[in-house]
């Protein structure tokens, strides 16, 4: 019962949609303010983001560093392109695993939806090498959890 | 799209490790067997599963049949999308909790 919708758009893009019970302003701020990002932008259980730099202005830098506290770590760098407060963010990011993945162009939209927000994110589908590199990171742990759920269902 | 075969192919840690190795480039059964400390027949069995799920392709080169990642196999993309879905679901569920704590004091502050 996932509230997340995820589909491919052509063979180059992925579109993610998710509703939140909070105003577009709050959801928007949660995406650009480091102190808030560090609370949720973490991936699988056990990972933290000790470093988060987010200069929310056109050309501003983005840097997130994750750690699992067991020697596993990787980081992301990026640049903001466009910021329309509480409505839309366009940025470019790449993961360092440690080789950088090709640039991911991300457009995030925040639309009022009743008393909440509909978030839509359009991103670039990484190439085969980058996908494999991402799969080989500690994100496996999160996948184990979903396999366990699948096992429970069968 | 055959998510079932992708899932069962990926559920095994050895097969995920084989995929990670193949991300670096093509390899033969012999080259794969070495670092995993496994016999060639057992590596071959894993490769058969990965091939069946469309995650790898093998080409004929004498009896070697080297394997590599299926470049744009739909299954390979599904595999990545599944991981993305898992990571995003966990993040957004956490964001729900964060937003709940953000909104309360915000509403207070905005009141005249």
mmCIF file of C-alpha atoms in Angstrom:
data_model
loop_
_atom_site.group_PDB
_atom_site.id
_atom_site.type_symbol
_atom_site.label_atom_id
_atom_site.label_comp_id
_atom_site.label_asym_id
_atom_site.label_seq_id
_atom_site.Cartn_x
_atom_site.Cartn_y
_atom_site.Cartn_z
ATOM 1 C CA UNK A 1 0.000 0.000 0.000
ATOM 2 C CA UNK A 2 2.416 2.639 -1.207
ATOM 3 C CA UNK A 3 1.376 6.260 -1.628
ATOM 4 C CA UNK A 4 4.279 6.713 -3.996
ATOM 5 C CA UNK A 5 3.790 6.568 -7.727
ATOM 6 C CA UNK A 6 6.810 5.996 -9.894
ATOM 7 C CA UNK A 7 6.846 5.586 -13.654
ATOM 8 C CA UNK A 8 9.272 5.880 -16.489
ATOM 9 C CA UNK A 9 8.761 8.676 -19.002
ATOM 10 C CA UNK A 10 10.217 7.566 -22.304
ATOM 11 C CA UNK A 11 13.536 5.789 -21.917
ATOM 12 C CA UNK A 12 15.360 8.774 -20.449
ATOM 13 C CA UNK A 13 13.275 9.961 -17.497
ATOM 14 C CA UNK A 14 11.524 8.852 -14.333
ATOM 15 C CA UNK A 15 8.548 10.646 -12.795
ATOM 16 C CA UNK A 16 7.805 10.294 -9.088
ATOM 17 C CA UNK A 17 4.601 11.560 -7.454
ATOM 18 C CA UNK A 18 3.639 11.628 -3.761
ATOM 19 C CA UNK A 19 1.012 13.472 -1.690
ATOM 20 C CA UNK A 20 1.836 15.094 1.653
ATOM 21 C CA UNK A 21 -0.427 16.331 4.450
ATOM 22 C CA UNK A 22 1.389 19.652 4.694
ATOM 23 C CA UNK A 23 1.473 22.963 2.840
ATOM 24 C CA UNK A 24 3.580 23.411 -0.307
ATOM 25 C CA UNK A 25 5.668 25.873 1.715
ATOM 26 C CA UNK A 26 6.563 23.262 4.332
ATOM 27 C CA UNK A 27 7.316 20.518 1.764
ATOM 28 C CA UNK A 28 9.399 22.969 -0.299
ATOM 29 C CA UNK A 29 11.402 24.084 2.741
ATOM 30 C CA UNK A 30 12.004 20.439 3.721
ATOM 31 C CA UNK A 31 13.748 20.017 0.352
ATOM 32 C CA UNK A 32 16.200 22.941 0.624
ATOM 33 C CA UNK A 33 16.906 23.620 4.334
ATOM 34 C CA UNK A 34 19.881 21.498 5.491
ATOM 35 C CA UNK A 35 18.636 21.030 9.061
ATOM 36 C CA UNK A 36 15.354 19.593 7.768
ATOM 37 C CA UNK A 37 16.941 17.592 4.917
ATOM 38 C CA UNK A 38 19.215 15.836 7.423
ATOM 39 C CA UNK A 39 16.140 14.480 9.198
ATOM 40 C CA UNK A 40 14.610 12.614 6.276
ATOM 41 C CA UNK A 41 16.792 12.475 3.140
ATOM 42 C CA UNK A 42 18.582 9.363 4.367
ATOM 43 C CA UNK A 43 17.706 6.199 2.466
ATOM 44 C CA UNK A 44 17.786 2.855 4.261
ATOM 45 C CA UNK A 45 17.514 2.610 8.068
ATOM 46 C CA UNK A 46 20.843 3.126 9.797
ATOM 47 C CA UNK A 47 22.170 5.790 7.434
ATOM 48 C CA UNK A 48 22.689 9.397 8.496
ATOM 49 C CA UNK A 49 23.678 12.577 6.672
ATOM 50 C CA UNK A 50 26.442 14.186 8.751
ATOM 51 C CA UNK A 51 27.148 16.851 6.109
ATOM 52 C CA UNK A 52 24.523 18.832 4.225
ATOM 53 C CA UNK A 53 25.325 22.017 2.336
ATOM 54 C CA UNK A 54 22.442 23.579 0.452
ATOM 55 C CA UNK A 55 22.850 27.069 -1.015
ATOM 56 C CA UNK A 56 19.295 27.566 -2.220
ATOM 57 C CA UNK A 57 19.851 30.144 -4.958
ATOM 58 C CA UNK A 58 20.475 29.833 -8.709
ATOM 59 C CA UNK A 59 24.027 28.505 -9.132
ATOM 60 C CA UNK A 60 24.156 27.614 -5.421
ATOM 61 C CA UNK A 61 25.968 24.464 -4.359
ATOM 62 C CA UNK A 62 24.450 21.288 -3.000
ATOM 63 C CA UNK A 63 26.449 18.660 -1.130
ATOM 64 C CA UNK A 64 25.144 15.748 0.917
ATOM 65 C CA UNK A 65 27.349 13.160 2.610
ATOM 66 C CA UNK A 66 25.900 9.922 3.935
ATOM 67 C CA UNK A 67 27.358 7.406 6.337
ATOM 68 C CA UNK A 68 26.183 4.104 7.784
ATOM 69 C CA UNK A 69 28.557 4.465 10.740
ATOM 70 C CA UNK A 70 30.266 1.211 9.709
ATOM 71 C CA UNK A 71 32.693 2.646 7.177
ATOM 72 C CA UNK A 72 30.154 2.783 4.371
ATOM 73 C CA UNK A 73 29.758 6.230 2.889
ATOM 74 C CA UNK A 74 29.113 8.117 -0.322
ATOM 75 C CA UNK A 75 28.232 11.659 -1.260
ATOM 76 C CA UNK A 76 26.308 13.727 -3.725
ATOM 77 C CA UNK A 77 27.199 17.087 -5.236
ATOM 78 C CA UNK A 78 25.011 19.365 -7.276
ATOM 79 C CA UNK A 79 23.995 22.861 -8.278
ATOM 80 C CA UNK A 80 20.686 24.661 -8.071
ATOM 81 C CA UNK A 81 19.407 26.012 -11.387
ATOM 82 C CA UNK A 82 15.995 27.535 -10.663
ATOM 83 C CA UNK A 83 14.106 28.165 -7.428
ATOM 84 C CA UNK A 84 10.511 29.387 -7.470
ATOM 85 C CA UNK A 85 9.639 29.563 -3.762
ATOM 86 C CA UNK A 86 7.095 26.964 -2.649
ATOM 87 C CA UNK A 87 6.383 25.935 -6.280
ATOM 88 C CA UNK A 88 9.338 24.519 -8.168
ATOM 89 C CA UNK A 89 13.009 23.587 -7.821
ATOM 90 C CA UNK A 90 15.317 22.660 -10.696
ATOM 91 C CA UNK A 91 18.725 21.278 -9.798
ATOM 92 C CA UNK A 92 21.476 19.031 -11.146
ATOM 93 C CA UNK A 93 23.062 16.337 -8.995
ATOM 94 C CA UNK A 94 25.493 13.445 -9.254
ATOM 95 C CA UNK A 95 26.431 10.663 -6.855
ATOM 96 C CA UNK A 96 30.074 9.905 -6.082
ATOM 97 C CA UNK A 97 30.436 6.153 -5.631
ATOM 98 C CA UNK A 98 33.271 7.261 -5.620
ATOM 99 C CA UNK A 99 33.294 7.810 -9.410
ATOM 100 C CA UNK A 100 30.686 10.419 -10.301
ATOM 101 C CA UNK A 101 27.511 9.162 -11.980
ATOM 102 C CA UNK A 102 26.310 11.142 -15.024
ATOM 103 C CA UNK A 103 24.458 14.359 -14.159
ATOM 104 C CA UNK A 104 20.896 13.845 -13.006
ATOM 105 C CA UNK A 105 18.644 16.780 -13.976
ATOM 106 C CA UNK A 106 15.869 16.998 -11.414
ATOM 107 C CA UNK A 107 12.744 19.131 -11.549
ATOM 108 C CA UNK A 108 10.618 19.094 -8.393
ATOM 109 C CA UNK A 109 7.122 20.638 -8.390
ATOM 110 C CA UNK A 110 5.022 21.448 -5.313
ATOM 111 C CA UNK A 111 1.312 21.900 -6.058
ATOM 112 C CA UNK A 112 -1.478 22.652 -3.578
ATOM 113 C CA UNK A 113 -3.704 19.583 -3.263
ATOM 114 C CA UNK A 114 -6.686 20.227 -0.990
ATOM 115 C CA UNK A 115 -5.080 21.060 2.357
ATOM 116 C CA UNK A 116 -1.909 19.230 1.368
ATOM 117 C CA UNK A 117 0.680 19.120 -1.382
ATOM 118 C CA UNK A 118 1.207 17.037 -4.487
ATOM 119 C CA UNK A 119 4.919 16.611 -5.090
ATOM 120 C CA UNK A 120 6.041 15.625 -8.587
ATOM 121 C CA UNK A 121 9.684 14.973 -9.342
ATOM 122 C CA UNK A 122 11.042 14.369 -12.826
ATOM 123 C CA UNK A 123 14.568 13.036 -13.033
ATOM 124 C CA UNK A 124 16.996 11.623 -15.572
ATOM 125 C CA UNK A 125 17.265 7.859 -15.778
ATOM 126 C CA UNK A 126 20.935 7.049 -15.151
ATOM 127 C CA UNK A 127 22.786 4.860 -17.669
ATOM 128 C CA UNK A 128 23.408 1.143 -17.096
ATOM 129 C CA UNK A 129 26.810 1.655 -15.446
ATOM 130 C CA UNK A 130 25.498 4.282 -13.032
ATOM 131 C CA UNK A 131 22.484 2.128 -12.144
ATOM 132 C CA UNK A 132 24.735 -0.829 -11.381
ATOM 133 C CA UNK A 133 27.060 1.335 -9.274
ATOM 134 C CA UNK A 134 24.099 2.657 -7.266
ATOM 135 C CA UNK A 135 22.777 -0.865 -6.754
ATOM 136 C CA UNK A 136 26.155 -1.920 -5.403
ATOM 137 C CA UNK A 137 26.056 0.710 -2.604
ATOM 138 C CA UNK A 138 24.712 0.178 0.877
ATOM 139 C CA UNK A 139 21.214 0.749 -0.447
ATOM 140 C CA UNK A 140 21.058 -3.026 -0.603
ATOM 141 C CA UNK A 141 20.044 -2.961 3.020
ATOM 142 C CA UNK A 142 16.836 -1.191 2.120
ATOM 143 C CA UNK A 143 16.181 -3.716 -0.590
ATOM 144 C CA UNK A 144 16.620 -6.570 1.869
ATOM 145 C CA UNK A 145 13.779 -5.060 3.858
ATOM 146 C CA UNK A 146 11.506 -5.052 0.839
ATOM 147 C CA UNK A 147 12.464 -8.612 -0.066
ATOM 148 C CA UNK A 148 11.540 -9.605 3.460
ATOM 149 C CA UNK A 149 8.171 -7.942 2.936
ATOM 150 C CA UNK A 150 7.722 -9.718 -0.391
ATOM 151 C CA UNK A 151 8.630 -13.019 1.235
ATOM 152 C CA UNK A 152 6.022 -12.387 3.883
ATOM 153 C CA UNK A 153 3.402 -11.805 1.216
ATOM 154 C CA UNK A 154 4.003 -15.014 -0.709
ATOM 155 C CA UNK B 1 8.118 -6.474 -17.539
ATOM 156 C CA UNK B 2 8.791 -9.468 -15.330
ATOM 157 C CA UNK B 3 9.371 -8.136 -11.842
ATOM 158 C CA UNK B 4 9.025 -11.594 -10.272
ATOM 159 C CA UNK B 5 12.045 -13.041 -12.023
ATOM 160 C CA UNK B 6 13.977 -9.809 -11.396
ATOM 161 C CA UNK B 7 13.173 -10.000 -7.695
ATOM 162 C CA UNK B 8 14.149 -13.621 -7.284
ATOM 163 C CA UNK B 9 17.304 -13.052 -9.314
ATOM 164 C CA UNK B 10 18.254 -10.134 -7.041
ATOM 165 C CA UNK B 11 17.264 -11.775 -3.768
ATOM 166 C CA UNK B 12 20.559 -13.648 -3.702
ATOM 167 C CA UNK B 13 23.647 -11.782 -2.395
ATOM 168 C CA UNK B 14 26.021 -13.697 -4.692
ATOM 169 C CA UNK B 15 24.015 -12.691 -7.736
ATOM 170 C CA UNK B 16 24.015 -9.058 -6.621
ATOM 171 C CA UNK B 17 27.791 -9.271 -6.148
ATOM 172 C CA UNK B 18 28.128 -10.769 -9.644
ATOM 173 C CA UNK B 19 26.143 -7.829 -11.052
ATOM 174 C CA UNK B 20 28.361 -5.372 -9.178
ATOM 175 C CA UNK B 21 31.444 -7.104 -10.631
ATOM 176 C CA UNK B 22 29.959 -6.997 -14.145
ATOM 177 C CA UNK B 23 29.309 -3.273 -13.720
ATOM 178 C CA UNK B 24 33.085 -2.933 -14.072
ATOM 179 C CA UNK B 25 33.109 -4.811 -17.372
ATOM 180 C CA UNK B 26 32.714 -8.123 -19.140
ATOM 181 C CA UNK B 27 33.900 -11.294 -17.387
ATOM 182 C CA UNK B 28 34.078 -15.029 -18.043
ATOM 183 C CA UNK B 29 32.751 -17.720 -15.708
ATOM 184 C CA UNK B 30 36.321 -18.481 -14.683
ATOM 185 C CA UNK B 31 37.031 -14.834 -13.853
ATOM 186 C CA UNK B 32 33.832 -14.627 -11.832
ATOM 187 C CA UNK B 33 34.429 -17.882 -9.942
ATOM 188 C CA UNK B 34 37.803 -16.748 -8.588
ATOM 189 C CA UNK B 35 36.881 -13.826 -6.262
ATOM 190 C CA UNK B 36 33.694 -15.540 -5.105
ATOM 191 C CA UNK B 37 35.543 -18.714 -4.142
ATOM 192 C CA UNK B 38 32.890 -20.812 -5.836
ATOM 193 C CA UNK B 39 32.979 -23.630 -8.335
ATOM 194 C CA UNK B 40 32.339 -22.833 -11.978
ATOM 195 C CA UNK B 41 29.136 -24.939 -12.121
ATOM 196 C CA UNK B 42 27.647 -23.029 -9.208
ATOM 197 C CA UNK B 43 28.593 -19.671 -10.781
ATOM 198 C CA UNK B 44 27.048 -20.934 -14.031
ATOM 199 C CA UNK B 45 23.789 -21.665 -12.227
ATOM 200 C CA UNK B 46 23.691 -18.082 -10.886
ATOM 201 C CA UNK B 47 24.457 -16.725 -14.351
ATOM 202 C CA UNK B 48 21.597 -18.731 -15.817
ATOM 203 C CA UNK B 49 19.177 -17.097 -13.357
ATOM 204 C CA UNK B 50 20.543 -13.615 -14.111
ATOM 205 C CA UNK B 51 20.318 -14.289 -17.838
ATOM 206 C CA UNK B 52 16.748 -15.573 -17.488
ATOM 207 C CA UNK B 53 15.787 -12.352 -15.684
ATOM 208 C CA UNK B 54 17.270 -10.307 -18.520
ATOM 209 C CA UNK B 55 19.863 -8.734 -16.221
ATOM 210 C CA UNK B 56 22.905 -9.999 -18.115
ATOM 211 C CA UNK B 57 23.704 -11.055 -21.652
ATOM 212 C CA UNK B 58 26.312 -13.577 -22.787
ATOM 213 C CA UNK B 59 28.094 -13.723 -26.075
ATOM 214 C CA UNK B 60 29.635 -16.727 -27.773
ATOM 215 C CA UNK B 61 33.409 -16.664 -27.882
ATOM 216 C CA UNK B 62 34.507 -20.256 -28.311
ATOM 217 C CA UNK B 63 33.481 -22.073 -25.137
ATOM 218 C CA UNK B 64 34.014 -19.047 -22.896
ATOM 219 C CA UNK B 65 30.727 -17.194 -23.316
ATOM 220 C CA UNK B 66 31.733 -14.006 -21.421
ATOM 221 C CA UNK B 67 28.895 -12.149 -19.692
ATOM 222 C CA UNK B 68 28.115 -8.511 -19.177
ATOM 223 C CA UNK B 69 25.248 -6.404 -17.863
ATOM 224 C CA UNK B 70 22.281 -6.179 -20.213
ATOM 225 C CA UNK B 71 22.808 -2.582 -21.374
ATOM 226 C CA UNK B 72 19.259 -1.389 -21.667
ATOM 227 C CA UNK B 73 17.356 -4.441 -20.623
ATOM 228 C CA UNK B 74 13.973 -3.523 -19.203
ATOM 229 C CA UNK B 75 14.714 -5.834 -16.294
ATOM 230 C CA UNK B 76 17.878 -3.885 -15.496
ATOM 231 C CA UNK B 77 15.885 -0.674 -15.393
ATOM 232 C CA UNK B 78 13.205 -2.334 -13.248
ATOM 233 C CA UNK B 79 15.894 -3.383 -10.833
ATOM 234 C CA UNK B 80 17.045 0.190 -10.438
ATOM 235 C CA UNK B 81 13.492 1.581 -10.283
ATOM 236 C CA UNK B 82 12.690 -0.920 -7.535
ATOM 237 C CA UNK B 83 15.635 0.338 -5.518
ATOM 238 C CA UNK B 84 14.626 3.947 -6.160
ATOM 239 C CA UNK B 85 11.065 3.191 -5.044
ATOM 240 C CA UNK B 86 12.336 1.573 -1.837
ATOM 241 C CA UNK B 87 14.654 4.453 -0.969
ATOM 242 C CA UNK B 88 12.103 7.172 -1.818
ATOM 243 C CA UNK B 89 9.295 5.411 0.099
ATOM 244 C CA UNK B 90 11.464 5.266 3.214
ATOM 245 C CA UNK B 91 12.519 8.905 2.815
ATOM 246 C CA UNK B 92 9.012 10.219 2.209
ATOM 247 C CA UNK B 93 7.535 8.228 5.112
ATOM 248 C CA UNK B 94 10.132 9.936 7.325
ATOM 249 C CA UNK B 95 9.304 13.295 5.716
ATOM 250 C CA UNK B 96 5.635 12.794 6.706
ATOM 251 C CA UNK B 97 6.761 12.693 10.362
ATOM 252 C CA UNK B 98 9.083 15.688 9.948
ATOM 253 C CA UNK B 99 6.306 17.750 8.306
ATOM 254 C CA UNK B 100 3.910 16.898 11.123
ATOM 255 C CA UNK B 101 6.330 18.458 13.630
ATOM 256 C CA UNK B 102 7.059 21.458 11.353
ATOM 257 C CA UNK B 103 3.483 22.485 10.714
ATOM 258 C CA UNK B 104 2.314 22.656 14.325
ATOM 259 C CA UNK B 105 4.650 25.420 15.575
ATOM 260 C CA UNK B 106 4.419 27.149 12.178
ATOM 261 C CA UNK B 107 0.646 27.527 12.460
ATOM 262 C CA UNK B 108 1.074 29.028 15.958
ATOM 263 C CA UNK B 109 3.662 31.515 14.783
ATOM 264 C CA UNK B 110 1.611 32.689 11.793
ATOM 265 C CA UNK B 111 -1.404 33.532 13.930
ATOM 266 C CA UNK B 112 -1.776 37.273 14.514
#
